[in-house]
């Protein structure tokens, strides 16, 4: 089984060009099947989740070309409405094809999704919103069959929680429904805005994406377009945490600073100095030792992102003092804590709260990743630990980080994949 070998305790210095956002490209690729034409997507990262999504698009009848970071999707002949179980189990976010398929073909058949083990990940809000739009859903033996009957009709949908996936799925289902759909208590993540921008350039009529209420006026047909994916804010935070944890200095290019507004104060509070050489770059300079921060609570955007919880926890393991993190979004998103303890961290978890007592130094060990952002946390811890760290479970990290070892080597890390 492949492993990442890291020789830690090296100061990271240099520049990284940030990849495109995984959580933006995935819904946009699903949305591409709504367009009876060709879409060209720029700044697409090389990730296993993107590869899985391309396999689904090919299975559904699309022609996909991926050259460099440019992805071309020809969705003129979407002729299958079923997503095989192997794809659904591999990637939870494949549920996003529900809205796109029922919009394009009027029906969809798939098994319940798999993906990261972050506790129970129900899709009740997806289904209740779809039913309100007129979708009939039948489930037997874990396989869902759905049909739009005489067609989807716009309505007012109130989400009980600003779910990112449910907001995206309902936008996809509503873009060609008859009449207007409003989604209240919608998720405000930048990736939602990016999806709406892509769809509007294909001819959709979506207003208010990024705010609490989104208005969608149904249209007859969508055509292809050209679109550049926003930078990946979670990958940005990950590399910033790696530089901060190793008393380093990092310039990040192709970053959208506005997307980091809830996390930049955490880096500054822990002793980091952040400058903005131009509107698409930032430089973080770390002190020799970080200090603990005030309590961190994960929240829906624009609050502190749950995906940043694990990388920031890894950074705080060697900060001077006591840090507290409360994970409010997912039931169990602390699987990385046990592995951080093996590296010498001092963390105690009580329900949704983790208390991190800063230690002077972590020491290398063999550890195993259990999910995507937990894997990133182990890389950060390995980079600042004394000695050698071996990380297995690399399939998790390859889902969301484009060439993580190449980027880290560029700024002085000793990291290789065996
Ligand atoms: C998206 O997942 C992201 N994935 C996640 O990133 C991210 O952590 C999450 O949003 C929150 O920001 C993609 O965009 C592909 P949710 P999603 O629906 O859509 C509950 C990563 O590391 N819920 O906002 O699944 C759910 O159980 C991944 O890149 C329901 O109860 O997140 C969770 O507790 C991990 N019923 C909470 O809402 C529903 O119908 C947030 O889920 C839907 C969700």
Short mmCIF file of C-alpha atoms and ligand atoms in Angstrom, two decimals:
data_model
loop_
_atom_site.label_atom_id
_atom_site.label_comp_id
_atom_site.label_asym_id
_atom_site.label_seq_id
_atom_site.Cartn_x
_atom_site.Cartn_y
_atom_site.Cartn_z
CA UNK A 1 0.00 0.00 0.00
CA UNK A 2 1.53 3.40 -0.98
CA UNK A 3 2.78 5.62 1.84
CA UNK A 4 4.00 9.18 2.22
CA UNK A 5 7.39 9.34 3.97
CA UNK A 6 8.10 12.69 5.62
CA UNK A 7 11.33 13.73 7.31
CA UNK A 8 9.99 16.52 9.51
CA UNK A 9 11.26 19.53 11.42
CA UNK A 10 12.25 21.44 8.27
CA UNK A 11 11.29 25.06 7.80
CA UNK A 12 9.08 25.50 4.71
CA UNK A 13 9.89 28.51 2.52
CA UNK A 14 8.82 29.36 -1.00
CA UNK A 15 5.87 29.84 -3.34
CA UNK A 16 2.90 27.64 -4.31
CA UNK A 17 0.37 28.24 -7.09
CA UNK A 18 -3.00 27.21 -5.69
CA UNK A 19 -5.14 24.55 -7.41
CA UNK A 20 -8.77 24.97 -8.46
CA UNK A 21 -11.46 24.15 -5.90
CA UNK A 22 -12.48 20.47 -5.62
CA UNK A 23 -15.85 21.43 -4.10
CA UNK A 24 -16.52 23.75 -7.00
CA UNK A 25 -15.46 21.56 -9.92
CA UNK A 26 -17.47 18.54 -8.71
CA UNK A 27 -20.93 20.21 -8.81
CA UNK A 28 -19.97 22.09 -12.00
CA UNK A 29 -19.13 18.80 -13.74
CA UNK A 30 -22.53 17.42 -12.71
CA UNK A 31 -24.16 20.64 -13.95
CA UNK A 32 -22.44 20.20 -17.34
CA UNK A 33 -24.87 17.39 -18.21
CA UNK A 34 -27.67 19.96 -18.14
CA UNK A 35 -26.06 21.78 -21.07
CA UNK A 36 -26.87 20.48 -24.55
CA UNK A 37 -23.52 21.62 -25.85
CA UNK A 38 -19.82 21.77 -24.99
CA UNK A 39 -18.38 23.31 -21.80
CA UNK A 40 -14.71 24.21 -21.32
CA UNK A 41 -13.63 24.42 -17.69
CA UNK A 42 -10.27 26.03 -16.80
CA UNK A 43 -8.20 25.66 -13.60
CA UNK A 44 -9.44 22.11 -13.01
CA UNK A 45 -7.31 20.23 -10.43
CA UNK A 46 -5.96 16.69 -10.99
CA UNK A 47 -7.81 14.77 -8.24
CA UNK A 48 -9.17 11.23 -7.89
CA UNK A 49 -12.63 12.71 -7.18
CA UNK A 50 -12.42 14.52 -10.54
CA UNK A 51 -11.37 11.25 -12.24
CA UNK A 52 -14.35 9.46 -10.66
CA UNK A 53 -16.70 12.21 -11.82
CA UNK A 54 -15.28 12.02 -15.37
CA UNK A 55 -15.96 8.25 -15.36
CA UNK A 56 -19.57 8.98 -14.38
CA UNK A 57 -19.89 11.59 -17.16
CA UNK A 58 -18.49 9.12 -19.73
CA UNK A 59 -20.89 6.44 -18.44
CA UNK A 60 -23.84 8.80 -18.90
CA UNK A 61 -22.85 9.45 -22.54
CA UNK A 62 -20.71 12.61 -22.34
CA UNK A 63 -17.41 13.01 -24.17
CA UNK A 64 -14.72 14.38 -21.82
CA UNK A 65 -11.22 15.65 -22.64
CA UNK A 66 -8.76 16.65 -19.87
CA UNK A 67 -5.63 18.48 -21.07
CA UNK A 68 -3.44 20.19 -18.46
CA UNK A 69 -5.99 21.93 -16.28
CA UNK A 70 -8.55 22.40 -19.09
CA UNK A 71 -11.52 20.06 -19.05
CA UNK A 72 -13.88 19.90 -22.05
CA UNK A 73 -17.27 18.22 -21.65
CA UNK A 74 -19.54 17.53 -24.63
CA UNK A 75 -22.92 16.71 -23.10
CA UNK A 76 -24.96 16.64 -26.29
CA UNK A 77 -25.76 12.93 -25.94
CA UNK A 78 -26.61 12.14 -22.32
CA UNK A 79 -28.45 8.85 -22.80
CA UNK A 80 -28.27 7.06 -19.44
CA UNK A 81 -30.03 8.07 -16.24
CA UNK A 82 -28.40 5.55 -13.92
CA UNK A 83 -25.30 5.93 -11.73
CA UNK A 84 -23.74 2.51 -10.91
CA UNK A 85 -23.17 1.67 -7.24
CA UNK A 86 -19.39 1.50 -7.62
CA UNK A 87 -19.28 5.25 -8.34
CA UNK A 88 -21.77 6.20 -5.61
CA UNK A 89 -19.83 4.23 -2.99
CA UNK A 90 -16.54 5.82 -4.03
CA UNK A 91 -17.63 9.42 -3.69
CA UNK A 92 -20.46 10.82 -1.55
CA UNK A 93 -20.70 13.95 -3.64
CA UNK A 94 -21.98 11.86 -6.59
CA UNK A 95 -25.44 12.47 -5.08
CA UNK A 96 -25.15 15.82 -6.91
CA UNK A 97 -26.00 13.96 -10.14
CA UNK A 98 -29.55 13.49 -8.88
CA UNK A 99 -30.60 17.07 -9.58
CA UNK A 100 -28.74 17.24 -12.88
CA UNK A 101 -30.14 13.94 -14.24
CA UNK A 102 -33.78 14.61 -13.36
CA UNK A 103 -33.42 18.07 -14.94
CA UNK A 104 -31.94 16.71 -18.16
CA UNK A 105 -33.73 13.37 -18.56
CA UNK A 106 -36.68 13.47 -16.13
CA UNK A 107 -35.52 10.38 -14.25
CA UNK A 108 -32.57 8.98 -12.28
CA UNK A 109 -31.59 5.70 -10.65
CA UNK A 110 -28.73 5.30 -8.15
CA UNK A 111 -27.71 3.65 -4.88
CA UNK A 112 -27.21 5.63 -1.67
CA UNK A 113 -23.84 7.49 -1.66
CA UNK A 114 -20.59 6.51 0.10
CA UNK A 115 -17.58 8.81 0.60
CA UNK A 116 -15.81 10.23 3.67
CA UNK A 117 -16.61 8.65 7.02
CA UNK A 118 -17.73 11.82 8.80
CA UNK A 119 -20.55 10.24 10.70
CA UNK A 120 -24.07 9.68 9.31
CA UNK A 121 -24.45 11.83 6.21
CA UNK A 122 -28.18 11.85 5.51
CA UNK A 123 -29.57 13.33 2.34
CA UNK A 124 -33.05 13.98 3.72
CA UNK A 125 -32.92 17.68 2.75
CA UNK A 126 -32.01 16.77 -0.83
CA UNK A 127 -35.01 14.42 -1.05
CA UNK A 128 -37.57 16.63 0.69
CA UNK A 129 -36.69 19.60 -1.54
CA UNK A 130 -36.86 17.42 -4.66
CA UNK A 131 -40.25 16.05 -3.62
CA UNK A 132 -41.49 19.63 -3.25
CA UNK A 133 -40.39 20.27 -6.85
CA UNK A 134 -42.55 17.31 -7.91
CA UNK A 135 -40.04 14.48 -8.00
CA UNK A 136 -41.33 11.01 -7.02
CA UNK A 137 -38.65 8.98 -5.22
CA UNK A 138 -38.92 5.24 -4.59
CA UNK A 139 -36.30 3.36 -2.56
CA UNK A 140 -35.82 -0.40 -2.43
CA UNK A 141 -32.74 -2.29 -1.17
CA UNK A 142 -30.68 0.91 -1.07
CA UNK A 143 -31.45 1.77 -4.71
CA UNK A 144 -33.35 5.00 -5.37
CA UNK A 145 -35.49 5.40 -8.49
CA UNK A 146 -36.93 8.80 -9.22
CA UNK A 147 -39.13 10.33 -11.84
CA UNK A 148 -40.41 13.84 -12.53
CA UNK A 149 -43.79 12.65 -13.83
CA UNK A 150 -45.27 15.58 -15.75
CA UNK A 151 -42.20 17.74 -15.02
CA UNK A 152 -40.69 19.70 -12.15
CA UNK A 153 -42.54 22.82 -10.99
CA UNK A 154 -40.84 25.71 -9.17
CA UNK A 155 -41.78 26.28 -5.49
CA UNK A 156 -40.52 27.77 -2.22
CA UNK A 157 -38.07 25.47 -0.41
CA UNK A 158 -36.85 26.25 3.12
CA UNK A 159 -33.76 24.31 4.24
CA UNK A 160 -33.64 23.39 7.95
CA UNK A 161 -29.83 23.69 7.71
CA UNK A 162 -27.75 25.53 5.05
CA UNK A 163 -26.58 22.25 3.50
CA UNK A 164 -24.04 22.79 0.68
CA UNK A 165 -24.99 19.62 -1.22
CA UNK A 166 -28.72 20.09 -0.82
CA UNK A 167 -28.47 23.73 -2.02
CA UNK A 168 -26.47 22.64 -5.08
CA UNK A 169 -28.72 19.68 -5.89
CA UNK A 170 -31.86 21.82 -5.64
CA UNK A 171 -30.36 24.53 -7.86
CA UNK A 172 -29.64 21.87 -10.49
CA UNK A 173 -33.16 20.47 -10.22
CA UNK A 174 -34.75 23.94 -10.43
CA UNK A 175 -32.84 25.54 -13.34
CA UNK A 176 -35.21 23.98 -15.93
CA UNK A 177 -38.32 23.59 -13.74
CA UNK A 178 -41.50 25.43 -14.74
CA UNK A 179 -41.70 28.81 -12.95
CA UNK A 180 -39.64 30.21 -10.09
CA UNK A 181 -38.02 28.34 -7.19
CA UNK A 182 -36.75 30.06 -4.06
CA UNK A 183 -34.39 28.34 -1.66
CA UNK A 184 -34.30 29.97 1.78
CA UNK A 185 -31.64 29.28 4.42
CA UNK A 186 -29.45 28.28 1.46
CA UNK A 187 -25.72 27.57 1.91
CA UNK A 188 -23.55 30.63 1.07
CA UNK A 189 -20.24 28.91 0.26
CA UNK A 190 -18.14 30.44 -2.58
CA UNK A 191 -18.52 27.11 -4.41
CA UNK A 192 -22.29 27.72 -4.61
CA UNK A 193 -21.61 31.12 -6.20
CA UNK A 194 -19.20 29.51 -8.65
CA UNK A 195 -21.80 26.90 -9.64
CA UNK A 196 -24.43 29.63 -10.20
CA UNK A 197 -21.95 31.68 -12.25
CA UNK A 198 -21.25 28.68 -14.47
CA UNK A 199 -24.96 27.87 -14.91
CA UNK A 200 -25.91 31.50 -15.62
CA UNK A 201 -23.24 31.65 -18.33
CA UNK A 202 -24.96 28.56 -19.81
CA UNK A 203 -28.26 30.46 -19.90
CA UNK A 204 -29.76 29.73 -16.47
CA UNK A 205 -31.47 32.47 -14.44
CA UNK A 206 -30.15 32.25 -10.85
CA UNK A 207 -30.10 35.23 -8.48
CA UNK A 208 -28.83 35.54 -4.90
CA UNK A 209 -26.25 32.72 -4.88
CA UNK A 210 -23.95 33.35 -1.91
CA UNK A 211 -26.77 34.92 0.06
CA UNK A 212 -29.36 33.23 2.30
CA UNK A 213 -32.11 33.17 -0.35
CA UNK A 214 -31.58 32.00 -3.92
CA UNK A 215 -34.09 32.65 -6.74
CA UNK A 216 -34.15 30.41 -9.80
CA UNK A 217 -36.35 31.18 -12.82
CA UNK A 218 -36.75 28.01 -14.89
CA UNK A 219 -35.50 28.11 -18.52
CA UNK A 220 -36.10 25.76 -21.46
CA UNK A 221 -32.58 24.95 -22.53
CA UNK A 222 -28.97 25.43 -21.45
CA UNK A 223 -26.00 25.65 -23.82
CA UNK A 224 -22.29 25.08 -23.16
CA UNK A 225 -19.88 27.82 -22.02
CA UNK A 226 -16.32 28.54 -20.87
CA UNK A 227 -15.64 28.86 -17.13
CA UNK A 228 -12.66 29.17 -14.75
CA UNK A 229 -13.01 27.41 -11.40
CA UNK A 230 -12.32 29.45 -8.24
CA UNK A 231 -9.18 28.66 -6.19
CA UNK A 232 -9.43 25.99 -3.48
CA UNK A 233 -9.73 27.85 -0.16
CA UNK A 234 -9.30 24.66 1.93
CA UNK A 235 -6.08 23.69 0.14
CA UNK A 236 -4.90 27.29 0.70
CA UNK A 237 -5.53 26.95 4.43
CA UNK A 238 -3.76 23.58 4.45
CA UNK A 239 -0.54 24.97 2.94
CA UNK A 240 -0.71 28.05 5.17
CA UNK A 241 -1.02 25.77 8.23
CA UNK A 242 1.98 23.72 7.03
CA UNK A 243 4.12 26.88 6.73
CA UNK A 244 2.87 28.21 10.09
CA UNK A 245 3.56 24.90 11.87
CA UNK A 246 7.16 24.78 10.59
CA UNK A 247 8.10 28.42 11.41
CA UNK A 248 8.22 28.98 7.66
CA UNK A 249 7.38 31.62 5.09
CA UNK A 250 5.01 30.87 2.19
CA UNK A 251 3.69 32.89 -0.74
CA UNK A 252 0.42 31.52 -2.13
CA UNK A 253 -0.51 32.62 -5.67
CA UNK A 254 -3.91 32.39 -7.39
CA UNK A 255 -5.70 32.70 -4.05
CA UNK A 256 -9.03 34.44 -3.42
CA UNK A 257 -8.32 36.30 -0.17
CA UNK A 258 -12.01 37.10 0.38
CA UNK A 259 -12.75 33.38 0.77
CA UNK A 260 -10.32 33.16 3.72
CA UNK A 261 -11.76 35.96 5.87
CA UNK A 262 -12.79 33.67 8.75
CA UNK A 263 -9.41 31.90 8.94
CA UNK A 264 -6.85 34.69 8.40
CA UNK A 265 -7.55 36.05 11.94
CA UNK A 266 -6.73 32.59 13.38
CA UNK A 267 -3.33 32.59 11.65
CA UNK A 268 -2.66 36.14 12.91
CA UNK A 269 -3.82 35.37 16.45
CA UNK A 270 -1.48 32.38 16.59
CA UNK A 271 1.45 34.69 15.76
CA UNK A 272 1.52 34.57 11.94
CA UNK A 273 2.09 37.75 9.93
CA UNK A 274 0.08 37.90 6.69
CA UNK A 275 0.68 40.32 3.81
CA UNK A 276 -0.96 40.68 0.39
CA UNK A 277 1.64 41.47 -2.30
CA UNK A 278 -1.17 41.67 -4.88
CA UNK A 279 -4.89 40.96 -5.10
CA UNK A 280 -4.42 37.26 -5.93
CA UNK A 281 -1.54 36.41 -3.58
CA UNK A 282 -0.75 36.29 0.10
CA UNK A 283 2.41 35.75 2.14
CA UNK A 284 2.35 34.14 5.58
CA UNK A 285 5.38 34.47 7.86
CA UNK A 286 5.38 32.30 10.99
CA UNK A 287 7.03 32.97 14.37
CA UNK A 288 9.49 30.43 15.78
CA UNK A 289 6.65 29.06 17.90
CA UNK A 290 2.91 29.66 17.45
CA UNK A 291 0.67 30.57 20.36
CA UNK A 292 -2.75 29.07 21.06
CA UNK A 293 -5.85 30.84 19.71
CA UNK A 294 -9.25 31.69 21.13
CA UNK A 295 -11.94 29.01 20.81
CA UNK A 296 -12.57 27.96 17.18
CA UNK A 297 -16.12 26.97 16.22
CA UNK A 298 -16.81 25.46 12.77
CA UNK A 299 -19.80 27.12 11.11
CA UNK A 300 -21.46 27.34 7.70
CA UNK A 301 -19.81 29.94 5.41
CA UNK A 302 -18.79 32.67 6.05
CA UNK A 303 -17.89 31.12 9.44
CA UNK A 304 -14.81 28.99 10.11
CA UNK A 305 -14.99 26.08 7.60
CA UNK A 306 -15.35 22.53 8.96
CA UNK A 307 -12.90 21.34 6.27
CA UNK A 308 -10.19 23.51 7.87
CA UNK A 309 -10.72 21.99 11.33
CA UNK A 310 -8.28 19.10 10.97
CA UNK A 311 -5.42 21.04 9.29
CA UNK A 312 -5.69 23.88 11.84
CA UNK A 313 -5.80 21.37 14.73
CA UNK A 314 -2.55 19.84 13.45
CA UNK A 315 -0.96 23.29 13.32
CA UNK A 316 -2.05 24.05 16.92
CA UNK A 317 -0.57 20.81 18.33
CA UNK A 318 2.79 22.56 18.89
CA UNK A 319 1.41 26.06 19.65
CA UNK A 320 2.24 27.38 23.11
CA UNK A 321 -0.86 27.16 25.34
CA UNK A 322 -4.31 25.55 25.17
CA UNK A 323 -6.52 25.73 22.07
CA UNK A 324 -10.16 24.65 21.83
CA UNK A 325 -12.04 23.59 18.68
CA UNK A 326 -15.78 22.86 18.47
CA UNK A 327 -16.93 20.87 15.40
CA UNK A 328 -20.53 21.94 14.80
CA UNK A 329 -21.10 20.67 11.27
CA UNK A 330 -20.36 16.93 11.25
CA UNK A 331 -21.14 14.30 13.89
CA UNK A 332 -17.74 12.65 13.97
CA UNK A 333 -14.93 14.57 12.36
CA UNK A 334 -12.16 13.82 14.87
CA UNK A 335 -10.81 10.57 13.43
CA UNK A 336 -7.43 12.29 12.95
CA UNK A 337 -7.08 12.92 16.73
CA UNK A 338 -6.04 9.33 17.53
CA UNK A 339 -3.33 9.49 14.87
CA UNK A 340 -2.11 12.92 16.07
CA UNK A 341 -1.75 11.42 19.56
CA UNK A 342 0.56 8.77 18.08
CA UNK A 343 2.75 11.66 16.89
CA UNK A 344 2.97 12.97 20.46
CA UNK A 345 0.14 15.52 20.45
CA UNK A 346 -1.83 16.20 23.63
CA UNK A 347 -5.52 16.40 22.60
CA UNK A 348 -8.67 15.39 24.47
CA UNK A 349 -12.08 15.12 22.81
CA UNK A 350 -15.38 15.48 24.62
CA UNK A 351 -18.33 15.16 22.20
CA UNK A 352 -17.95 17.94 19.62
CA UNK A 353 -15.17 19.71 21.55
CA UNK A 354 -11.44 19.07 21.19
CA UNK A 355 -8.94 20.58 23.66
CA UNK A 356 -5.37 20.82 22.34
CA UNK A 357 -2.55 21.33 24.88
CA UNK A 358 0.43 22.61 22.89
CA UNK A 359 3.54 20.41 23.13
CA UNK A 360 7.09 21.58 22.34
CA UNK A 361 7.68 19.01 19.67
CA UNK A 362 5.88 16.15 17.88
CA UNK A 363 7.84 13.01 17.02
CA UNK A 364 7.54 10.98 13.81
CA UNK A 365 5.49 7.74 13.76
CA UNK A 366 3.52 5.45 11.42
CA UNK A 367 -0.03 6.81 11.05
CA UNK A 368 -3.07 6.07 8.89
CA UNK A 369 -5.48 8.58 7.32
CA UNK A 370 -9.23 7.93 7.68
CA UNK A 371 -10.62 10.83 5.62
CA UNK A 372 -9.52 13.60 3.29
CA UNK A 373 -8.88 16.53 5.63
CA UNK A 374 -7.67 14.23 8.41
CA UNK A 375 -5.01 13.04 5.96
CA UNK A 376 -3.95 16.65 5.38
CA UNK A 377 -3.68 17.11 9.16
CA UNK A 378 -1.30 14.13 9.40
CA UNK A 379 0.89 15.61 6.64
CA UNK A 380 1.11 18.92 8.51
CA UNK A 381 1.94 17.14 11.78
CA UNK A 382 4.56 15.00 10.01
CA UNK A 383 6.17 18.11 8.51
CA UNK A 384 6.77 19.67 11.92
CA UNK A 385 7.54 16.43 13.83
CA UNK A 386 11.08 15.42 14.78
CA UNK A 387 12.16 12.39 12.73
CA UNK A 388 10.32 10.33 10.11
CA UNK A 389 6.54 10.00 9.72
CA UNK A 390 4.92 7.37 7.49
CA UNK A 391 1.35 8.05 6.37
CA UNK A 392 -0.87 5.36 4.77
CA UNK A 393 -4.45 5.77 3.49
CA UNK A 394 -3.24 8.01 0.64
CA UNK A 395 -6.42 7.40 -1.40
CA UNK A 396 -8.05 9.93 0.93
CA UNK A 397 -5.54 12.69 0.30
CA UNK A 398 -5.51 12.15 -3.47
CA UNK A 399 -9.23 12.94 -3.51
CA UNK A 400 -8.63 16.61 -2.72
CA UNK A 401 -4.97 17.59 -3.09
CA UNK A 402 -3.36 17.95 -6.53
CA UNK A 403 0.29 16.77 -6.22
CA UNK A 404 0.62 17.61 -2.52
CA UNK A 405 4.10 16.14 -2.27
CA UNK A 406 5.30 18.02 -5.37
CA UNK A 407 4.05 21.31 -3.95
CA UNK A 408 5.55 20.68 -0.51
CA UNK A 409 8.91 19.59 -1.95
CA UNK A 410 8.97 22.88 -3.86
CA UNK A 411 9.02 24.76 -0.53
CA UNK A 412 11.65 22.63 1.17
CA UNK A 413 9.79 19.66 2.62
CA UNK A 414 11.41 16.23 2.55
CA UNK A 415 8.39 14.16 1.48
CA UNK A 416 8.11 11.27 -0.93
CA UNK A 417 5.58 8.66 -1.94
CA UNK A 418 6.70 5.02 -1.87
C1 LIG B 1 -19.92 19.67 1.34
O1 LIG B 1 -20.38 18.40 1.81
C2 LIG B 1 -18.44 19.47 1.04
N1 LIG B 1 -18.28 18.46 -0.01
C3 LIG B 1 -17.72 19.02 2.31
O2 LIG B 1 -16.33 18.95 2.00
C4 LIG B 1 -17.92 20.09 3.39
O3 LIG B 1 -17.32 19.63 4.58
C5 LIG B 1 -19.41 20.33 3.60
O4 LIG B 1 -20.04 20.68 2.36
C6 LIG B 1 -19.67 21.46 4.59
O5 LIG B 1 -19.06 22.63 4.15
C7 LIG B 1 -18.44 18.84 -1.31
O6 LIG B 1 -18.74 19.99 -1.60
C8 LIG B 1 -18.21 17.79 -2.34
P1 LIG B 1 -23.58 19.52 3.91
P2 LIG B 1 -21.98 18.15 2.00
O7 LIG B 1 -24.71 18.96 3.13
O8 LIG B 1 -22.71 18.79 0.91
C9 LIG B 1 -26.08 17.39 7.34
C10 LIG B 1 -14.22 17.96 1.93
O9 LIG B 1 -13.42 17.64 2.82
N2 LIG B 1 -27.06 17.10 6.28
O10 LIG B 1 -23.40 21.00 4.03
O11 LIG B 1 -22.17 16.70 2.24
C11 LIG B 1 -24.80 16.58 7.15
O12 LIG B 1 -24.94 15.30 7.75
C12 LIG B 1 -15.69 17.65 2.08
O13 LIG B 1 -13.92 18.58 0.87
C13 LIG B 1 -28.29 16.55 6.64
O14 LIG B 1 -28.55 16.29 7.81
O15 LIG B 1 -22.20 18.93 3.38
C14 LIG B 1 -23.77 17.43 7.86
O16 LIG B 1 -23.81 17.15 9.24
C15 LIG B 1 -15.98 16.91 3.37
N3 LIG B 1 -29.20 16.28 5.67
C16 LIG B 1 -24.26 18.86 7.62
O17 LIG B 1 -25.63 18.76 7.22
C17 LIG B 1 -28.95 16.54 4.34
O18 LIG B 1 -29.84 16.29 3.50
C18 LIG B 1 -23.49 19.58 6.52
O19 LIG B 1 -23.63 18.83 5.37
C19 LIG B 1 -27.70 17.10 3.99
C20 LIG B 1 -26.77 17.38 4.98
#
